[in-house]
Short mmCIF file of C-alpha atoms in Angstrom, two decimals:
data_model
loop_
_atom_site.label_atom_id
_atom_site.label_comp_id
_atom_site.label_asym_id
_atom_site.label_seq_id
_atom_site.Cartn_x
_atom_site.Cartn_y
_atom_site.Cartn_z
CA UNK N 1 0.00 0.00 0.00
CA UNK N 2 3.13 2.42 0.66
CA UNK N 3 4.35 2.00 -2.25
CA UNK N 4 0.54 2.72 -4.18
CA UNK N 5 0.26 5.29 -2.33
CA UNK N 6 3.50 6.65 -3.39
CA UNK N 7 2.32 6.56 -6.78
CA UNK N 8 -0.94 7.99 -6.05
CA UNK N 9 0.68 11.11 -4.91
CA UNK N 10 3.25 11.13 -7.65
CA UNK N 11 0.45 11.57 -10.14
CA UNK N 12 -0.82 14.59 -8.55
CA UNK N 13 3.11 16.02 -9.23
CA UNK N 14 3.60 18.60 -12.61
CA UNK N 15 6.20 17.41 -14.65
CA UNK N 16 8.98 19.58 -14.06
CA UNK N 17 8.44 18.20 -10.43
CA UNK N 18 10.06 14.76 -10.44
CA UNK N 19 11.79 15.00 -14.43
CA UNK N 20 13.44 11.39 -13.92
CA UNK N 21 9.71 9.84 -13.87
CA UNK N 22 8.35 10.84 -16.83
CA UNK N 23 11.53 9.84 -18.45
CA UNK N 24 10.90 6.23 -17.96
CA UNK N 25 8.76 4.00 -19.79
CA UNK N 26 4.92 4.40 -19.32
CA UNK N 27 5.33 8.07 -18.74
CA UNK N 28 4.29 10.14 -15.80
CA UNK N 29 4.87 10.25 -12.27
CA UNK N 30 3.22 7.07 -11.59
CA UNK N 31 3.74 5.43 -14.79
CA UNK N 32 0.42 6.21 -16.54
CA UNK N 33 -1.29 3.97 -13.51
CA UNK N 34 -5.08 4.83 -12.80
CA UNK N 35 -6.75 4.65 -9.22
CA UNK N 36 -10.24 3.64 -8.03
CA UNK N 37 -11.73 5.53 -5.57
CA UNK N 38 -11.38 2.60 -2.79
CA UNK N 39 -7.31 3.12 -3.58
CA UNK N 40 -7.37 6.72 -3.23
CA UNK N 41 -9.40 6.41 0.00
CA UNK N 42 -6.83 4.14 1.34
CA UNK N 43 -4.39 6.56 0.21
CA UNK N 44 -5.63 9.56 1.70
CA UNK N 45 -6.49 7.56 5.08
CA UNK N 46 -2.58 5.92 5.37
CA UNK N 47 -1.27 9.83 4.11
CA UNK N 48 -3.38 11.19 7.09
CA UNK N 49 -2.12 8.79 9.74
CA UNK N 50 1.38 9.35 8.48
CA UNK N 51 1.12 13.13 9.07
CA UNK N 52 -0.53 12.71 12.48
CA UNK N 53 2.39 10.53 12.92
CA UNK N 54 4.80 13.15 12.20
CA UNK N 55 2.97 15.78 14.36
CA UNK N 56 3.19 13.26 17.30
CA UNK N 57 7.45 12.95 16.64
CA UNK N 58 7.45 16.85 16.29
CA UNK N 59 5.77 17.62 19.33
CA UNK N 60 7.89 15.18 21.43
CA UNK N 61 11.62 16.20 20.57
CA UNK N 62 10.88 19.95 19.40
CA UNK N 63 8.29 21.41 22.16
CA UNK N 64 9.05 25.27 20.51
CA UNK N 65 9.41 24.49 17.29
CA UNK N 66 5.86 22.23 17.23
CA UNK N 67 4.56 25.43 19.47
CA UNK N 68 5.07 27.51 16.16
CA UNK N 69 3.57 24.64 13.45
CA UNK N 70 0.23 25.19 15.63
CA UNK N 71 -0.55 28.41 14.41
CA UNK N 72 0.50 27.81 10.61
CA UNK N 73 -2.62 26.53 8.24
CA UNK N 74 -3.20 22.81 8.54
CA UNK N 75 -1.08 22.26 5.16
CA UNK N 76 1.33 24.33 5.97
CA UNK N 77 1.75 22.57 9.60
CA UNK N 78 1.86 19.21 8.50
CA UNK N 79 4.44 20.03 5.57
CA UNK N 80 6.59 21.49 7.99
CA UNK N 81 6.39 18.32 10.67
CA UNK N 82 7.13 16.11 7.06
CA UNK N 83 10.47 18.56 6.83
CA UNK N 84 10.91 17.79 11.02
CA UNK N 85 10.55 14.31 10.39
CA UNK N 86 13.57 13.89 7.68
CA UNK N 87 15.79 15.94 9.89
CA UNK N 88 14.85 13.66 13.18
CA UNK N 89 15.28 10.84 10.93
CA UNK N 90 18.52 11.75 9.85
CA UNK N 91 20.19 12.43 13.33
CA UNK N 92 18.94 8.90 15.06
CA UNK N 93 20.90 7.14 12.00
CA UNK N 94 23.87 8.92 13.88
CA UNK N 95 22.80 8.40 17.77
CA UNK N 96 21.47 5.36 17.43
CA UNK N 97 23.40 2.98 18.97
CA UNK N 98 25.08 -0.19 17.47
CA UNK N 99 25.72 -2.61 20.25
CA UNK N 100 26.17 -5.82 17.43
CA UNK N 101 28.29 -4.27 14.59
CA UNK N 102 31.96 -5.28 14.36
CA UNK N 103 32.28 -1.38 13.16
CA UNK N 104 30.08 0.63 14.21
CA UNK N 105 31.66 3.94 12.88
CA UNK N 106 31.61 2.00 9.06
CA UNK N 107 27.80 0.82 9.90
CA UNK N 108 26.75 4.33 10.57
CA UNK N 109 28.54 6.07 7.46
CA UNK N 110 27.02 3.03 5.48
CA UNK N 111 23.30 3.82 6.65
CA UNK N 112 23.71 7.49 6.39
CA UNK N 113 25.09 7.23 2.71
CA UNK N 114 22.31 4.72 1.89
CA UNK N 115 19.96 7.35 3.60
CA UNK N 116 21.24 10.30 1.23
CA UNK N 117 20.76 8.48 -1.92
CA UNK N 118 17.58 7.47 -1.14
CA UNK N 119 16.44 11.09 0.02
CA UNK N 120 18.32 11.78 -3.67
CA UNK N 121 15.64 9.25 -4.67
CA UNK N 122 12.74 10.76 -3.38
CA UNK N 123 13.44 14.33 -4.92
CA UNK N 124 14.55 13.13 -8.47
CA UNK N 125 11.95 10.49 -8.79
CA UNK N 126 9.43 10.24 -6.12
CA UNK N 127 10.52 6.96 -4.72
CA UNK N 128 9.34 6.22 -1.49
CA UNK N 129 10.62 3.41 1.49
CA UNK N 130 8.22 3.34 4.36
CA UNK N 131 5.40 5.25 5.55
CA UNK N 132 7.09 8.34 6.78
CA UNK N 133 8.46 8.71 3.51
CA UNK N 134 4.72 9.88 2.55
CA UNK N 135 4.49 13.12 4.17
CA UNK N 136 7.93 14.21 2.51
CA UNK N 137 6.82 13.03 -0.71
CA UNK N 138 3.25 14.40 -0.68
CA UNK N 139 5.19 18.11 0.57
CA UNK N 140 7.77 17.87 -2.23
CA UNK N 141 4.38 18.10 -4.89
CA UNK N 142 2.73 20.46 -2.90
CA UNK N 143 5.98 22.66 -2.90
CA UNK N 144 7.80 22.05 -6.14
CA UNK N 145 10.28 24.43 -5.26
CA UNK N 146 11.77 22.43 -1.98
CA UNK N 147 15.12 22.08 -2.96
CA UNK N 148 16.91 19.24 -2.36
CA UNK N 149 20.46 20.78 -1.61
CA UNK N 150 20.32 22.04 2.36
CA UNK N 151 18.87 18.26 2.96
CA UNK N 152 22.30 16.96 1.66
CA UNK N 153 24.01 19.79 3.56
CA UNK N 154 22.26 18.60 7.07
CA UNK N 155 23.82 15.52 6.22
CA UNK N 156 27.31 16.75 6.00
CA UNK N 157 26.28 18.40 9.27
CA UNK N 158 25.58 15.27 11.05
CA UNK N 159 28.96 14.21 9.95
CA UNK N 160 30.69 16.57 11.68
CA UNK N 161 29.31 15.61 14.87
CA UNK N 162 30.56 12.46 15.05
CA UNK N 163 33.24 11.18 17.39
CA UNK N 164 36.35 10.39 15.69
CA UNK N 165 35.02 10.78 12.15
CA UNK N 166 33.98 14.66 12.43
CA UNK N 167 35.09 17.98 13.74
CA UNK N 168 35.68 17.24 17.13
CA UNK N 169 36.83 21.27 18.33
CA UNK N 170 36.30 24.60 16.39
CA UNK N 171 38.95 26.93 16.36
CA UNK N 172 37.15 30.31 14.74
CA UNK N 173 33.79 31.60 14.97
CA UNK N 174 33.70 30.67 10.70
CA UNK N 175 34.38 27.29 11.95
CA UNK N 176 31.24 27.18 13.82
CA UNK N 177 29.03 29.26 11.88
CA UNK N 178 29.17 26.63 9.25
CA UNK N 179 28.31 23.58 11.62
CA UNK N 180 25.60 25.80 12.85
CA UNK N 181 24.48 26.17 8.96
CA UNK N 182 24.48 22.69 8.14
CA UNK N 183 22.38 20.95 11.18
CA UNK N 184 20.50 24.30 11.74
CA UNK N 185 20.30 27.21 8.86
CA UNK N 186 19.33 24.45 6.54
CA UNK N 187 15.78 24.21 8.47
CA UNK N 188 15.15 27.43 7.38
CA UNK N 189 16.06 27.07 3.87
CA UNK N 190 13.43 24.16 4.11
CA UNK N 191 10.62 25.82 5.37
CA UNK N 192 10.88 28.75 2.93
CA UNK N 193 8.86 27.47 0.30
CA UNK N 194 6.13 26.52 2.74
CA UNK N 195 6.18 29.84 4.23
CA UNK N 196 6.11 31.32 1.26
CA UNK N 197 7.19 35.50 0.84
CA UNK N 198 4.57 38.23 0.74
CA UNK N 199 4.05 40.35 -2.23
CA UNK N 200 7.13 42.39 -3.00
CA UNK N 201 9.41 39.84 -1.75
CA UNK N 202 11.23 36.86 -2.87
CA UNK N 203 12.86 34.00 -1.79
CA UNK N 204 16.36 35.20 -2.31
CA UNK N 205 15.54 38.35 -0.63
CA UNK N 206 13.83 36.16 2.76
CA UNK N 207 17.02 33.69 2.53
CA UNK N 208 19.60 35.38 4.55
CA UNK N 209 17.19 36.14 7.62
CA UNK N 210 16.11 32.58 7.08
CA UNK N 211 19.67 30.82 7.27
CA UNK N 212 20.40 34.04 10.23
CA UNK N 213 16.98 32.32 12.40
CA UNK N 214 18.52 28.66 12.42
CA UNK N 215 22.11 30.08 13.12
CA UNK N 216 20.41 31.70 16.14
CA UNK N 217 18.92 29.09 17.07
CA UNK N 218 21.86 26.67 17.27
CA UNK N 219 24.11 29.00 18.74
CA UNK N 220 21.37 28.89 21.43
CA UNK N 221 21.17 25.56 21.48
CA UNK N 222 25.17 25.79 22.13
CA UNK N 223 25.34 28.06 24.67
CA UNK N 224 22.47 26.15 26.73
CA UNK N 225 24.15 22.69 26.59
CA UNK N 226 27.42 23.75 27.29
CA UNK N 227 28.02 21.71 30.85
CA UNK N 228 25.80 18.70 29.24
CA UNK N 229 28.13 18.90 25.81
CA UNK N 230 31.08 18.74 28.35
CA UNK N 231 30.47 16.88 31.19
CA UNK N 232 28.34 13.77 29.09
CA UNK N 233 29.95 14.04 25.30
CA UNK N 234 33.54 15.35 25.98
CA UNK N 235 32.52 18.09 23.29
CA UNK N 236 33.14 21.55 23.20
CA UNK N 237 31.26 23.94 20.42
CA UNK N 238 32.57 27.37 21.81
CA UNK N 239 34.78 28.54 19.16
CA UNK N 240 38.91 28.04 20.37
CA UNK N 241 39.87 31.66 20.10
CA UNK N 242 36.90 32.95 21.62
CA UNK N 243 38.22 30.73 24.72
CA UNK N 244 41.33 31.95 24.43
CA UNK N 245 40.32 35.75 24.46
CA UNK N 246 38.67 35.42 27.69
CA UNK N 247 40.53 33.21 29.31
CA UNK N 248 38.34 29.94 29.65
CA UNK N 249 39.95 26.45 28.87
CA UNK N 250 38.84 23.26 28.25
CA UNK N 251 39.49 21.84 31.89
CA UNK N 252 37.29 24.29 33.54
CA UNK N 253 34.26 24.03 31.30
CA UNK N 254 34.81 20.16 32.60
CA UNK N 255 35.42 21.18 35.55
CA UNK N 256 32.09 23.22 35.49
CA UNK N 257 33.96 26.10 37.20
CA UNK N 258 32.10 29.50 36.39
CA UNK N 259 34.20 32.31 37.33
CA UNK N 260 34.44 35.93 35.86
CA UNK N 261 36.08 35.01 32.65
CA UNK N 262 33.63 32.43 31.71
CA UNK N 263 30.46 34.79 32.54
CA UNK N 264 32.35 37.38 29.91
CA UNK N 265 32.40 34.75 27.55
CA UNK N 266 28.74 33.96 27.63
CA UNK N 267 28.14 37.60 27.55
CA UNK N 268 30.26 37.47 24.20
CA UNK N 269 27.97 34.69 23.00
CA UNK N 270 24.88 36.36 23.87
CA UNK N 271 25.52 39.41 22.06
CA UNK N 272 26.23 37.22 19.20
CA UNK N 273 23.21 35.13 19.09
CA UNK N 274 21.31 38.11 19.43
CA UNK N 275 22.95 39.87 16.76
CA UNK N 276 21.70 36.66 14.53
CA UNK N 277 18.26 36.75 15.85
CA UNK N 278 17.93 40.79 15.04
CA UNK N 279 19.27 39.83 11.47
CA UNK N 280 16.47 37.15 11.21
CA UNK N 281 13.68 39.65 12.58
CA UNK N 282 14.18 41.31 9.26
CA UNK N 283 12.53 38.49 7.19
CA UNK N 284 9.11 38.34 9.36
CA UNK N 285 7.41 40.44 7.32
CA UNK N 286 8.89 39.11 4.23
CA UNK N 287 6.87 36.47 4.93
CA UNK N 288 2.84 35.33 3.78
CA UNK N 289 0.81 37.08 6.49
CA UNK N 290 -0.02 33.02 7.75
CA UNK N 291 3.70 32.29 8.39
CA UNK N 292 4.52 35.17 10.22
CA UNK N 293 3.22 34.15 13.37
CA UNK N 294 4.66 30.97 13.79
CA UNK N 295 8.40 32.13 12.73
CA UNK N 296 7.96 35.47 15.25
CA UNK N 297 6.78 32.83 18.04
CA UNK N 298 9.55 30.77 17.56
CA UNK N 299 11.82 33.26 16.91
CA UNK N 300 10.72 35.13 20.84
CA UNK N 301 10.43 31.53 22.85
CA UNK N 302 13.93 30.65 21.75
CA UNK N 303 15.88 34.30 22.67
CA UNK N 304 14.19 33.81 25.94
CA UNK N 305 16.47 31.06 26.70
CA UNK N 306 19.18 33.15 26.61
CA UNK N 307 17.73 35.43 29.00
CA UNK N 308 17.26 32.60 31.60
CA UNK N 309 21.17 32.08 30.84
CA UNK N 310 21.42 35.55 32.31
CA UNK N 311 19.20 35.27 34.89
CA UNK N 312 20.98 32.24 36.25
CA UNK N 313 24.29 34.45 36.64
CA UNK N 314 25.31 32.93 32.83
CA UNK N 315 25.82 29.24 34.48
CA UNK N 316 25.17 27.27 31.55
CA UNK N 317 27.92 24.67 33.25
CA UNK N 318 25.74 23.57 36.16
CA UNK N 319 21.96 25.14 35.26
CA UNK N 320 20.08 24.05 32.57
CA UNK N 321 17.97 27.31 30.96
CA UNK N 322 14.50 26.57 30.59
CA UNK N 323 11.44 28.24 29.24
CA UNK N 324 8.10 26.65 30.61
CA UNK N 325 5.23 25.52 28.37
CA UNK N 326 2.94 27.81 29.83
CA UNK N 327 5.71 30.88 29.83
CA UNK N 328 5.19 30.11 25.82
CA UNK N 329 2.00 30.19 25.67
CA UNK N 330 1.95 33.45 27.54
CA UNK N 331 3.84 34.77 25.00
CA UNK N 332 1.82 34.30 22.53
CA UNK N 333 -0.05 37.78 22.12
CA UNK N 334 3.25 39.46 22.01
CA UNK N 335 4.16 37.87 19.69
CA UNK N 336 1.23 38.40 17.33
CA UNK N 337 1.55 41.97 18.02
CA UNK N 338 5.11 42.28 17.13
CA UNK N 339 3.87 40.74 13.40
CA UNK N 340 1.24 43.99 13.21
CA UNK N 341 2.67 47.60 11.42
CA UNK N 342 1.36 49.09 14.35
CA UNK N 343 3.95 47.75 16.54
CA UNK N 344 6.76 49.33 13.88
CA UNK N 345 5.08 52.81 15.44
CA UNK N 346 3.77 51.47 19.00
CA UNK N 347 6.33 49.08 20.06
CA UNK N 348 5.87 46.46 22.90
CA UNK N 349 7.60 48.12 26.19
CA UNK N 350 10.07 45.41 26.09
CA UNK N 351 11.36 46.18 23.48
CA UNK N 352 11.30 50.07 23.32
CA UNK N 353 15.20 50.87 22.86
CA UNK N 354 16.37 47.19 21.70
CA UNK N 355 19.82 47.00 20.28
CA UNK N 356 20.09 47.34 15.73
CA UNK N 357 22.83 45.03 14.33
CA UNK N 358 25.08 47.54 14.39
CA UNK N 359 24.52 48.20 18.10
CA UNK N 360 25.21 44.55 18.69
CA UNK N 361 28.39 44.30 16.58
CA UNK N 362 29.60 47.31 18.29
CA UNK N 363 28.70 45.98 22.01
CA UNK N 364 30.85 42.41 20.75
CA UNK N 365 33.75 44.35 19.86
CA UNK N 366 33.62 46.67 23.26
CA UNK N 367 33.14 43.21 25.08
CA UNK N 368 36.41 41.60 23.64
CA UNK N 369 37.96 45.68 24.36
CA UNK N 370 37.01 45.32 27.51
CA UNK N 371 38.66 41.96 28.38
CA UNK N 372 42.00 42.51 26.46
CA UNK N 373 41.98 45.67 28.74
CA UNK N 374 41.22 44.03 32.09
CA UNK N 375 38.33 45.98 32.70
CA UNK N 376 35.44 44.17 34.45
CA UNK N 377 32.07 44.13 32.09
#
């Protein structure tokens, strides 16, 4: 039935959709086949429980990014969990663990190869594997444009997060930022086409606050997990020289030793994700009216963790940040508000005098002034 099903939504697909198709013989997406309407109700019933399916894996490992899906149009939401679903997919073939293979290293690069080509697969021809293959599929006709390249890219992402086989330190800031692209800006690039831009916009225009959201967010995701990375993975993200500038080394983030040098450090960080999330603020209003919600919600529940880093005196070595469900959902009306014009004019008081990019870059470079100089921050 997968695999009718994958044909079923195939023949919904233009041409210029899946090219290698109509190239083979009986023409078409699914080969000139015709469906009665018991197989299309089967279809549509196994395409439906597939979706739920990926709403259920969303909501479990990605609490604020499902929070944002809810407020997106039903296709829109469930093309986006599809999207969720690859990328979850992707990163278990690299966790999972491999207690019976003589290599496990060789068994891991095997079944994340064999995963690329057959993600290759899906976008050139509409093949399909298994049932969560369905939702990707059914997204790829509904969004033509999808491209197929920051999929590949996640992969090399994954790569470089495995032990032994990847990047296991990064010495410069460039380093990192392309790490944080691969397993993080590439989610962006994703969504775009289900987003879609508002009139007077285009995709190339809304692609650099796109890629700017999911740097944000992985830097984040860094800064949050230092003591975990250390004390549980032996791995350190925080870029080398930024280390070195303030004086923080390797032993004391094991250690989990906050003193002054490591709170300047963190403020460093800060400043930096914050610089990415201003740059990303930029695109909401590129965006279809519908998606502007979501990516603003997203976009304020995740910079909130980094002011629970401050509010715990920048211990990300022994604290965990946090942001409650229900903090979230507070949120919620701000955020709507800051997607209105009126809030261009009548800002939210939190925000009244909030740092431009070039406030940020400057406070990153006084930071890093400030520390060669000895003087306290």
């Amino acid at each position: 039935l997968v695999q009718k099903c994958g044909r079923y939504i195939r023949s919904k697909a233009g041409m210029d959709t899946f090219p290698q198709s109509w190239n083979t013989p009986g023409g078409g997406s699914s080969g000139g086949e015709t469906f009665t309407e018991d197989e299309i109700s089967r279809c549509d019933a196994l395409l439906a429980r597939a979706y739920d399916e990926s709403g259920i894996v969303t909501a479990a490992f990605a609490k604020t990014f499902y929070l944002g899906t809810q407020v997106l149009p039903e296709p829109a939401m469930r093309a986006i969990w599809a999207v969720y679903v690859w990328c979850r997919r992707t990163d278990e073939i690299v966790d999972a663990p491999r207690p019976n293979a003589k290599d496990p290293d060789a068994e891991m690069l095997t079944d994340l190869s064999e995963w690329e080509i057959r993600t290759e697969r899906l976008f050139d021809r509409g093949d399909v594997v298994d049932v969560l293959d369905l939702p990707l599929l059914d997204c790829k006709v509904k969004y033509p444009a999808l491209p197929i390249t920051p999929f590949s890219d996640m992969i090399r992402g994954m790569l470089m997060d495995i032990p032994g086989l990847g990047t296991e330190r990064y010495d410069t800031w460039d380093e990192l930022h392309l790490y944080c692209y691969r397993v993080a800006g590439t989610v962006g690039l994703m969504s775009m086409p289900v987003f879609g831009c508002a009139p007077g916009y285009t995709d190339e225009m809304a692609k650099e606050p796109a890629l700017s959201l999911g740097v944000a967010f992985q830097i984040t995701n860094i800064l949050r997990d230092v003591g975990e990375d250390a004390a549980q993975r032996q791995r350190v993200y925080l870029p080398q020289r930024d280390m070195e500038k303030f004086g923080v080394t390797e032993q004391q983030l094991f250690d989990q030793k906050v003193d002054e040098n490591y709170i300047n450090l963190m403020k460093f960080e800060i400043a930096r994700a914050r610089m990415y999330y201003t740059r990303a603020l930029r695109g909401v209003p590129m965006l279809k009216a519908e998606s502007r919600l979501p990516v603003q919600l997203s976009l304020d529940a995740y910079g909130k963790i980094l002011t629970k880093i401050e509010e715990n005196g920048y211990d990300t070595l022994t604290t965990r940040a946090y942001v409650g469900k229900w903090e979230k959902m507070f949120g919620i009306p701000a955020s709507w508000y800051r997607t209105q014009d009126i809030s261009k004019i009548l800002p939210l008081p939190e925000d009244w005098g909030k740092p431009s990019l070039d406030e940020y870059e400057k406070e990153l470079q006084e930071i890093v002034e400030k520390q060669w100089n000895g003087q306290p921050n």
